[in-house]
């Protein structure tokens, strides 16, 4: 099935989307929009997209381009209105993360998507990282036993400029959503409550919330501890976080790149005070793992539209990851533990 897509928001991220879309057979970008029309024109020229409709916003673009799909790459504060416009025009919509800035907006989009009989999915490209897929399979196999705690660390210091340096809760809403969603993907567990402390160090170049520590209780009683900062220069972690999973029979660590290590308790052997442990090879990537970042997410989305199925990052599921972010924000603002409500 030939599919026509319109893309709204021609900023930095739009390049990754246009490149990924170009690799999908039968998918054609027919329209580009940005509040700054020059940017839309620039992208069209940069990627030799001839005969595309250029518009200022989603409404103008949808009335002129008649696309099947709307690709939403706008800033988070504009997301709800753009997705709504896409669904109203009968499009399936794929959005950048985060799905919404509030749970009320996210719930509204889930309701509207259902009423429209369309798909709304979110780019949670970290799920499509090989390490995440391999760890999900390792944990499912039970190699380290029941998971009792998960620990993630994220420490980087990027100078983006733009909307991030002005927005509220920048680490939690713009970045931690990736780690929280990856945790759900790897463990298969959602969160039921959270205590979070958020702060902005004196040297921070962000306006608010560049650092946070959150302790989540997961559905099975396990604990997920996330510690992160977006203004921590030196000894940086991977963009995917560094991870430790503690299980009843052993542990799994991941450096966020290609180093996955597993050690499990070796029967009844003791080594002094400690149970002896043996290393176990992590599972390799499987043929059906569906990796490759934005290309992986876009491919799944297009395949779901073509087959009438639901992609992995569909909004009615992704709202569970957003609820972890919003729970952490609410906890930080209230200064106490809060229940996570979907
Ligand atoms: N998945 C990832 O790994 C990843 C990485 C970076 C950014 N992102 C997300 O991508 C989105 C865009 O980020 P970016 O870095 O490209 O930002 P950006 O500021 O570079 O680009 C956003 C563009 O959207 C345009 N825009 C804003 N409101 C609009 C509206 N109502 N209609 C039309 N255009 C509008 C702006 O003019 C701007 O050109 C954000 O949600 C961000 O969180 C995701």
Short mmCIF file of C-alpha atoms and ligand atoms in Angstrom, two decimals:
data_model
loop_
_atom_site.label_atom_id
_atom_site.label_comp_id
_atom_site.label_asym_id
_atom_site.label_seq_id
_atom_site.Cartn_x
_atom_site.Cartn_y
_atom_site.Cartn_z
CA UNK A 1 0.00 0.00 0.00
CA UNK A 2 1.42 3.42 -1.02
CA UNK A 3 1.32 5.83 1.90
CA UNK A 4 1.61 9.61 1.88
CA UNK A 5 3.01 11.32 4.96
CA UNK A 6 3.06 14.94 6.11
CA UNK A 7 5.68 16.06 8.62
CA UNK A 8 5.10 18.94 11.06
CA UNK A 9 8.06 20.48 12.90
CA UNK A 10 11.18 20.82 10.74
CA UNK A 11 13.72 21.36 13.55
CA UNK A 12 16.76 19.30 14.52
CA UNK A 13 14.96 15.94 14.88
CA UNK A 14 13.14 16.14 11.56
CA UNK A 15 16.33 15.07 9.75
CA UNK A 16 16.32 11.64 11.46
CA UNK A 17 12.65 11.20 10.53
CA UNK A 18 13.12 12.15 6.87
CA UNK A 19 16.16 9.85 6.58
CA UNK A 20 14.25 6.95 8.18
CA UNK A 21 11.14 7.55 6.03
CA UNK A 22 13.29 7.46 2.87
CA UNK A 23 14.31 3.88 3.72
CA UNK A 24 10.71 2.58 3.90
CA UNK A 25 9.38 1.28 0.56
CA UNK A 26 6.07 2.78 -0.56
CA UNK A 27 6.22 5.69 1.90
CA UNK A 28 6.42 9.20 0.48
CA UNK A 29 6.68 12.56 2.28
CA UNK A 30 4.28 14.89 0.49
CA UNK A 31 4.16 17.90 2.83
CA UNK A 32 6.32 19.73 5.37
CA UNK A 33 5.22 22.37 7.88
CA UNK A 34 6.93 24.59 10.40
CA UNK A 35 5.92 27.82 12.11
CA UNK A 36 9.17 29.05 10.56
CA UNK A 37 8.30 28.32 6.91
CA UNK A 38 11.91 28.91 5.85
CA UNK A 39 12.91 25.84 7.89
CA UNK A 40 10.37 23.70 6.05
CA UNK A 41 11.71 24.97 2.73
CA UNK A 42 15.27 24.29 3.91
CA UNK A 43 14.45 20.66 4.76
CA UNK A 44 12.75 20.14 1.40
CA UNK A 45 15.86 21.44 -0.37
CA UNK A 46 18.29 19.53 1.87
CA UNK A 47 16.60 16.19 1.13
CA UNK A 48 15.65 16.97 -2.48
CA UNK A 49 11.96 16.56 -1.68
CA UNK A 50 10.47 17.94 -4.86
CA UNK A 51 6.80 18.96 -5.22
CA UNK A 52 6.11 18.84 -1.47
CA UNK A 53 3.46 21.11 -0.02
CA UNK A 54 5.07 23.67 2.31
CA UNK A 55 2.90 25.15 5.06
CA UNK A 56 3.11 27.08 8.32
CA UNK A 57 1.14 24.72 10.55
CA UNK A 58 -0.64 21.36 10.72
CA UNK A 59 -4.06 22.76 9.72
CA UNK A 60 -2.81 24.42 6.53
CA UNK A 61 -0.76 21.36 5.66
CA UNK A 62 -3.57 18.84 6.24
CA UNK A 63 -6.09 20.74 4.14
CA UNK A 64 -3.64 21.00 1.22
CA UNK A 65 -1.58 17.79 1.39
CA UNK A 66 -4.28 15.11 2.02
CA UNK A 67 -1.82 12.72 3.68
CA UNK A 68 -2.55 9.26 5.15
CA UNK A 69 -0.02 9.76 7.94
CA UNK A 70 0.95 12.72 10.07
CA UNK A 71 4.49 12.79 11.49
CA UNK A 72 4.55 15.05 14.54
CA UNK A 73 8.04 16.36 15.33
CA UNK A 74 7.04 19.61 17.04
CA UNK A 75 8.11 20.78 20.51
CA UNK A 76 6.25 19.06 23.40
CA UNK A 77 4.04 22.09 24.18
CA UNK A 78 2.56 22.03 20.65
CA UNK A 79 2.04 18.25 20.51
CA UNK A 80 -1.56 17.89 21.70
CA UNK A 81 -2.98 20.38 19.17
CA UNK A 82 -0.99 18.85 16.31
CA UNK A 83 -2.03 15.25 17.07
CA UNK A 84 -5.63 16.37 17.46
CA UNK A 85 -5.56 18.10 14.08
CA UNK A 86 -4.09 14.97 12.48
CA UNK A 87 -6.71 12.64 13.95
CA UNK A 88 -9.52 15.07 13.00
CA UNK A 89 -8.24 14.95 9.41
CA UNK A 90 -8.40 11.12 9.42
CA UNK A 91 -4.63 10.54 9.65
CA UNK A 92 -2.74 7.92 11.59
CA UNK A 93 -0.28 9.91 13.71
CA UNK A 94 3.25 9.14 14.87
CA UNK A 95 4.55 11.59 17.50
CA UNK A 96 7.93 12.35 18.95
CA UNK A 97 8.23 11.76 22.67
CA UNK A 98 6.93 12.78 25.15
CA UNK A 99 3.38 11.77 24.22
CA UNK A 100 1.99 14.83 26.03
CA UNK A 101 2.94 17.36 28.69
CA UNK A 102 0.13 16.30 31.04
CA UNK A 103 -1.73 13.04 31.73
CA UNK A 104 -5.03 14.80 30.98
CA UNK A 105 -3.74 15.61 27.47
CA UNK A 106 -2.44 12.05 27.01
CA UNK A 107 -5.77 10.53 28.13
CA UNK A 108 -7.59 12.87 25.77
CA UNK A 109 -5.43 11.70 22.86
CA UNK A 110 -6.08 8.03 23.71
CA UNK A 111 -9.84 8.71 23.70
CA UNK A 112 -9.69 10.69 20.46
CA UNK A 113 -7.56 8.02 18.77
CA UNK A 114 -10.07 5.32 19.66
CA UNK A 115 -13.02 7.43 18.50
CA UNK A 116 -11.24 8.20 15.21
CA UNK A 117 -10.42 4.52 14.62
CA UNK A 118 -6.83 5.53 13.89
CA UNK A 119 -3.39 4.73 15.32
CA UNK A 120 -1.47 7.19 17.45
CA UNK A 121 1.98 5.94 18.41
CA UNK A 122 5.04 7.55 20.00
CA UNK A 123 8.72 7.48 19.02
CA UNK A 124 10.30 5.61 21.93
CA UNK A 125 13.37 4.82 19.87
CA UNK A 126 15.36 3.54 22.88
CA UNK A 127 13.25 0.37 22.78
CA UNK A 128 14.76 -0.23 19.36
CA UNK A 129 18.34 -0.26 20.69
CA UNK A 130 19.96 -3.74 20.46
CA UNK A 131 20.96 -3.78 24.16
CA UNK A 132 17.39 -3.15 25.30
CA UNK A 133 16.04 -5.99 23.15
CA UNK A 134 18.75 -8.41 24.34
CA UNK A 135 18.24 -7.55 28.01
CA UNK A 136 14.45 -7.92 27.69
CA UNK A 137 15.02 -11.43 26.34
CA UNK A 138 17.60 -12.27 29.05
CA UNK A 139 15.25 -11.17 31.85
CA UNK A 140 12.28 -13.01 30.30
CA UNK A 141 14.37 -16.20 30.20
CA UNK A 142 14.67 -16.01 34.00
CA UNK A 143 18.48 -16.23 33.93
CA UNK A 144 18.87 -13.94 37.00
CA UNK A 145 15.57 -15.05 38.59
CA UNK A 146 12.79 -12.67 39.64
CA UNK A 147 13.96 -9.06 39.32
CA UNK A 148 13.88 -7.31 42.71
CA UNK A 149 15.53 -4.00 41.81
CA UNK A 150 16.61 -2.00 38.78
CA UNK A 151 19.12 0.88 38.91
CA UNK A 152 19.69 3.38 36.13
CA UNK A 153 22.13 6.30 35.97
CA UNK A 154 22.18 9.11 33.43
CA UNK A 155 24.84 11.82 33.64
CA UNK A 156 25.54 14.04 30.64
CA UNK A 157 25.98 17.77 30.02
CA UNK A 158 24.67 18.78 26.58
CA UNK A 159 24.21 22.43 25.58
CA UNK A 160 21.17 22.22 23.29
CA UNK A 161 19.92 25.79 23.43
CA UNK A 162 16.27 26.09 22.34
CA UNK A 163 13.13 24.87 24.13
CA UNK A 164 14.88 22.53 26.58
CA UNK A 165 16.69 25.34 28.37
CA UNK A 166 13.36 27.10 28.99
CA UNK A 167 10.93 24.26 29.79
CA UNK A 168 9.82 22.94 33.20
CA UNK A 169 11.02 19.52 34.42
CA UNK A 170 13.41 19.23 31.51
CA UNK A 171 15.27 16.08 32.61
CA UNK A 172 12.16 14.13 33.61
CA UNK A 173 9.92 15.14 30.72
CA UNK A 174 12.37 15.37 27.86
CA UNK A 175 14.96 12.70 28.70
CA UNK A 176 14.00 10.41 31.61
CA UNK A 177 10.93 9.32 29.62
CA UNK A 178 13.37 7.26 27.49
CA UNK A 179 14.87 5.50 30.52
CA UNK A 180 11.49 4.90 32.16
CA UNK A 181 10.06 3.46 28.94
CA UNK A 182 13.17 1.31 28.37
CA UNK A 183 12.82 -0.04 31.93
CA UNK A 184 9.21 -1.04 31.15
CA UNK A 185 10.35 -2.67 27.93
CA UNK A 186 13.20 -4.63 29.53
CA UNK A 187 11.37 -5.83 32.67
CA UNK A 188 7.80 -5.92 31.41
CA UNK A 189 6.88 -4.10 34.64
CA UNK A 190 5.03 -0.83 35.19
CA UNK A 191 5.29 1.42 38.26
CA UNK A 192 2.71 1.87 41.02
CA UNK A 193 4.24 4.70 43.11
CA UNK A 194 7.20 7.09 43.14
CA UNK A 195 9.17 9.41 45.39
CA UNK A 196 11.22 11.93 43.45
CA UNK A 197 13.53 14.81 44.34
CA UNK A 198 14.26 17.24 41.52
CA UNK A 199 16.76 20.08 41.56
CA UNK A 200 18.63 22.57 39.41
CA UNK A 201 22.28 23.06 40.49
CA UNK A 202 23.60 26.65 40.69
CA UNK A 203 25.83 26.05 37.64
CA UNK A 204 22.95 24.69 35.51
CA UNK A 205 22.26 26.35 32.15
CA UNK A 206 18.70 25.01 32.18
CA UNK A 207 15.92 27.10 33.70
CA UNK A 208 14.45 24.29 35.83
CA UNK A 209 14.68 20.62 36.77
CA UNK A 210 17.95 19.56 35.13
CA UNK A 211 18.64 16.90 37.81
CA UNK A 212 16.47 14.32 39.55
CA UNK A 213 16.55 11.17 41.66
CA UNK A 214 13.45 8.99 41.69
CA UNK A 215 12.57 5.78 43.52
CA UNK A 216 9.70 3.85 41.93
CA UNK A 217 7.84 0.90 43.36
CA UNK A 218 7.04 -1.52 40.54
CA UNK A 219 3.89 -3.60 40.16
CA UNK A 220 5.53 -6.77 41.55
CA UNK A 221 6.98 -4.95 44.58
CA UNK A 222 10.42 -4.53 42.97
CA UNK A 223 12.13 -1.12 43.11
CA UNK A 224 13.44 1.03 40.24
CA UNK A 225 15.96 3.73 41.17
CA UNK A 226 16.74 6.42 38.58
CA UNK A 227 19.43 9.05 39.12
CA UNK A 228 20.14 11.61 36.46
CA UNK A 229 21.46 15.01 35.53
CA UNK A 230 21.67 16.98 32.33
CA UNK A 231 24.34 19.35 33.65
CA UNK A 232 26.88 16.82 34.95
CA UNK A 233 30.07 17.38 32.94
CA UNK A 234 32.79 14.72 32.93
CA UNK A 235 32.72 10.91 33.15
CA UNK A 236 29.49 10.89 31.16
CA UNK A 237 27.23 7.87 30.92
CA UNK A 238 25.75 6.57 27.69
CA UNK A 239 22.61 8.30 26.33
CA UNK A 240 20.82 5.02 27.18
CA UNK A 241 21.87 5.22 30.92
CA UNK A 242 24.01 2.63 32.67
CA UNK A 243 21.98 -0.18 34.23
CA UNK A 244 22.04 -2.85 36.96
CA UNK A 245 19.29 -5.45 37.36
CA UNK A 246 19.31 -7.40 40.62
CA UNK A 247 17.55 -10.77 40.55
CA UNK A 248 16.97 -13.65 42.96
CA UNK A 249 19.69 -15.72 41.27
CA UNK A 250 22.18 -13.11 40.05
CA UNK A 251 22.70 -9.76 38.37
CA UNK A 252 22.85 -8.18 34.92
CA UNK A 253 24.68 -4.93 34.13
CA UNK A 254 24.72 -2.87 30.95
CA UNK A 255 27.00 0.07 30.16
CA UNK A 256 24.37 1.48 27.81
CA UNK A 257 26.53 0.57 24.84
CA UNK A 258 27.62 -2.96 23.87
CA UNK A 259 28.76 -4.37 27.24
CA UNK A 260 26.10 -6.59 28.83
CA UNK A 261 27.36 -8.75 31.71
CA UNK A 262 25.50 -11.44 33.63
CA UNK A 263 26.64 -13.32 36.73
CA UNK A 264 24.54 -15.97 38.47
CA UNK A 265 24.93 -17.88 41.71
CA UNK A 266 26.64 -21.21 41.17
CA UNK A 267 24.67 -23.87 43.08
CA UNK A 268 25.76 -24.41 46.69
CA UNK A 269 29.38 -23.25 46.31
CA UNK A 270 30.63 -20.59 48.74
CA UNK A 271 33.64 -18.33 48.24
CA UNK A 272 34.33 -17.06 51.77
CA UNK A 273 31.36 -14.95 52.76
CA UNK A 274 29.89 -14.99 49.27
CA UNK A 275 27.98 -17.41 47.08
CA UNK A 276 30.23 -18.26 44.15
CA UNK A 277 29.00 -16.79 40.86
CA UNK A 278 29.64 -17.71 37.24
CA UNK A 279 29.40 -15.51 34.17
CA UNK A 280 26.66 -16.25 31.64
CA UNK A 281 26.73 -15.03 28.03
CA UNK A 282 23.92 -12.58 27.27
CA UNK A 283 21.60 -13.63 24.45
CA UNK A 284 22.56 -12.32 20.99
CA UNK A 285 20.27 -10.10 18.95
CA UNK A 286 17.47 -12.12 17.33
CA UNK A 287 16.27 -11.74 13.75
CA UNK A 288 12.85 -10.49 14.89
CA UNK A 289 14.20 -7.92 17.39
CA UNK A 290 13.20 -4.94 15.23
CA UNK A 291 16.06 -2.54 16.07
CA UNK A 292 17.51 0.63 14.49
CA UNK A 293 16.16 3.66 16.37
CA UNK A 294 13.85 5.96 14.44
CA UNK A 295 13.87 3.64 11.44
CA UNK A 296 12.71 0.77 13.68
CA UNK A 297 9.83 2.79 15.16
CA UNK A 298 8.75 4.23 11.79
CA UNK A 299 8.88 0.78 10.15
CA UNK A 300 6.70 -0.73 12.89
CA UNK A 301 4.24 2.16 12.64
CA UNK A 302 3.92 1.89 8.86
CA UNK A 303 3.61 -1.93 9.07
CA UNK A 304 0.83 -1.57 11.67
CA UNK A 305 -1.06 0.93 9.47
CA UNK A 306 -0.76 -1.45 6.52
CA UNK A 307 -1.83 -4.54 8.46
CA UNK A 308 -4.44 -2.89 10.72
CA UNK A 309 -2.56 -3.99 13.87
CA UNK A 310 -1.16 -1.93 16.76
CA UNK A 311 2.52 -0.95 16.96
CA UNK A 312 4.54 -1.52 20.14
CA UNK A 313 4.63 2.15 21.14
CA UNK A 314 0.92 2.88 20.69
CA UNK A 315 -0.36 5.75 22.86
CA UNK A 316 -2.69 3.66 25.03
CA UNK A 317 0.37 1.74 26.23
CA UNK A 318 2.91 4.56 26.11
CA UNK A 319 0.76 6.53 28.56
CA UNK A 320 2.14 4.14 31.23
CA UNK A 321 5.64 5.51 30.66
CA UNK A 322 4.36 9.09 30.64
CA UNK A 323 2.50 8.37 33.91
CA UNK A 324 5.87 7.51 35.51
CA UNK A 325 7.23 10.90 34.41
CA UNK A 326 4.16 12.82 35.58
CA UNK A 327 4.13 10.86 38.88
CA UNK A 328 7.79 11.82 39.43
CA UNK A 329 7.01 15.48 38.68
CA UNK A 330 4.00 15.46 41.03
CA UNK A 331 6.09 13.83 43.76
CA UNK A 332 8.89 16.37 43.34
CA UNK A 333 6.41 19.24 43.54
CA UNK A 334 4.55 17.79 46.54
CA UNK A 335 7.71 16.63 48.35
CA UNK A 336 6.20 13.19 49.08
CA UNK A 337 5.62 9.77 47.60
CA UNK A 338 2.66 9.63 45.19
CA UNK A 339 0.68 6.82 43.57
CA UNK A 340 1.04 6.50 39.82
CA UNK A 341 -2.31 6.82 38.12
CA UNK A 342 -2.89 6.08 34.44
N1 LIG B 1 13.43 10.46 20.20
C1 LIG B 1 14.56 11.12 20.36
O1 LIG B 1 15.62 10.54 20.54
C2 LIG B 1 14.52 12.60 20.35
C3 LIG B 1 15.72 13.34 20.28
C4 LIG B 1 15.63 14.73 20.21
C5 LIG B 1 14.38 15.36 20.23
N2 LIG B 1 13.25 14.60 20.33
C6 LIG B 1 11.93 15.24 20.39
O2 LIG B 1 11.60 15.77 19.12
C7 LIG B 1 10.75 16.91 19.26
C8 LIG B 1 11.36 18.07 18.49
O3 LIG B 1 12.67 18.31 18.99
P1 LIG B 1 13.76 19.13 18.16
O4 LIG B 1 15.05 18.91 18.86
O5 LIG B 1 13.62 18.84 16.71
O6 LIG B 1 13.25 20.63 18.45
P2 LIG B 1 13.51 21.92 17.53
O7 LIG B 1 13.21 23.08 18.42
O8 LIG B 1 14.84 21.83 16.86
O9 LIG B 1 12.40 21.78 16.40
C9 LIG B 1 11.03 21.89 16.65
C10 LIG B 1 10.40 22.59 15.46
O10 LIG B 1 8.97 22.56 15.61
C11 LIG B 1 8.48 23.81 15.13
N3 LIG B 1 7.15 24.01 15.72
C12 LIG B 1 6.85 24.25 17.02
N4 LIG B 1 5.51 24.33 17.17
C13 LIG B 1 4.97 24.13 15.96
C14 LIG B 1 3.64 24.10 15.47
N5 LIG B 1 2.59 24.28 16.30
N6 LIG B 1 3.44 23.87 14.15
C15 LIG B 1 4.50 23.70 13.31
N7 LIG B 1 5.78 23.71 13.73
C16 LIG B 1 6.01 23.93 15.02
C17 LIG B 1 9.52 24.83 15.55
O11 LIG B 1 9.43 26.02 14.78
C18 LIG B 1 10.81 24.05 15.32
O12 LIG B 1 11.34 24.26 14.02
C19 LIG B 1 10.63 17.15 20.78
O13 LIG B 1 9.44 16.58 21.27
C20 LIG B 1 11.83 16.39 21.35
O14 LIG B 1 11.60 15.95 22.67
C21 LIG B 1 13.31 13.26 20.37
#
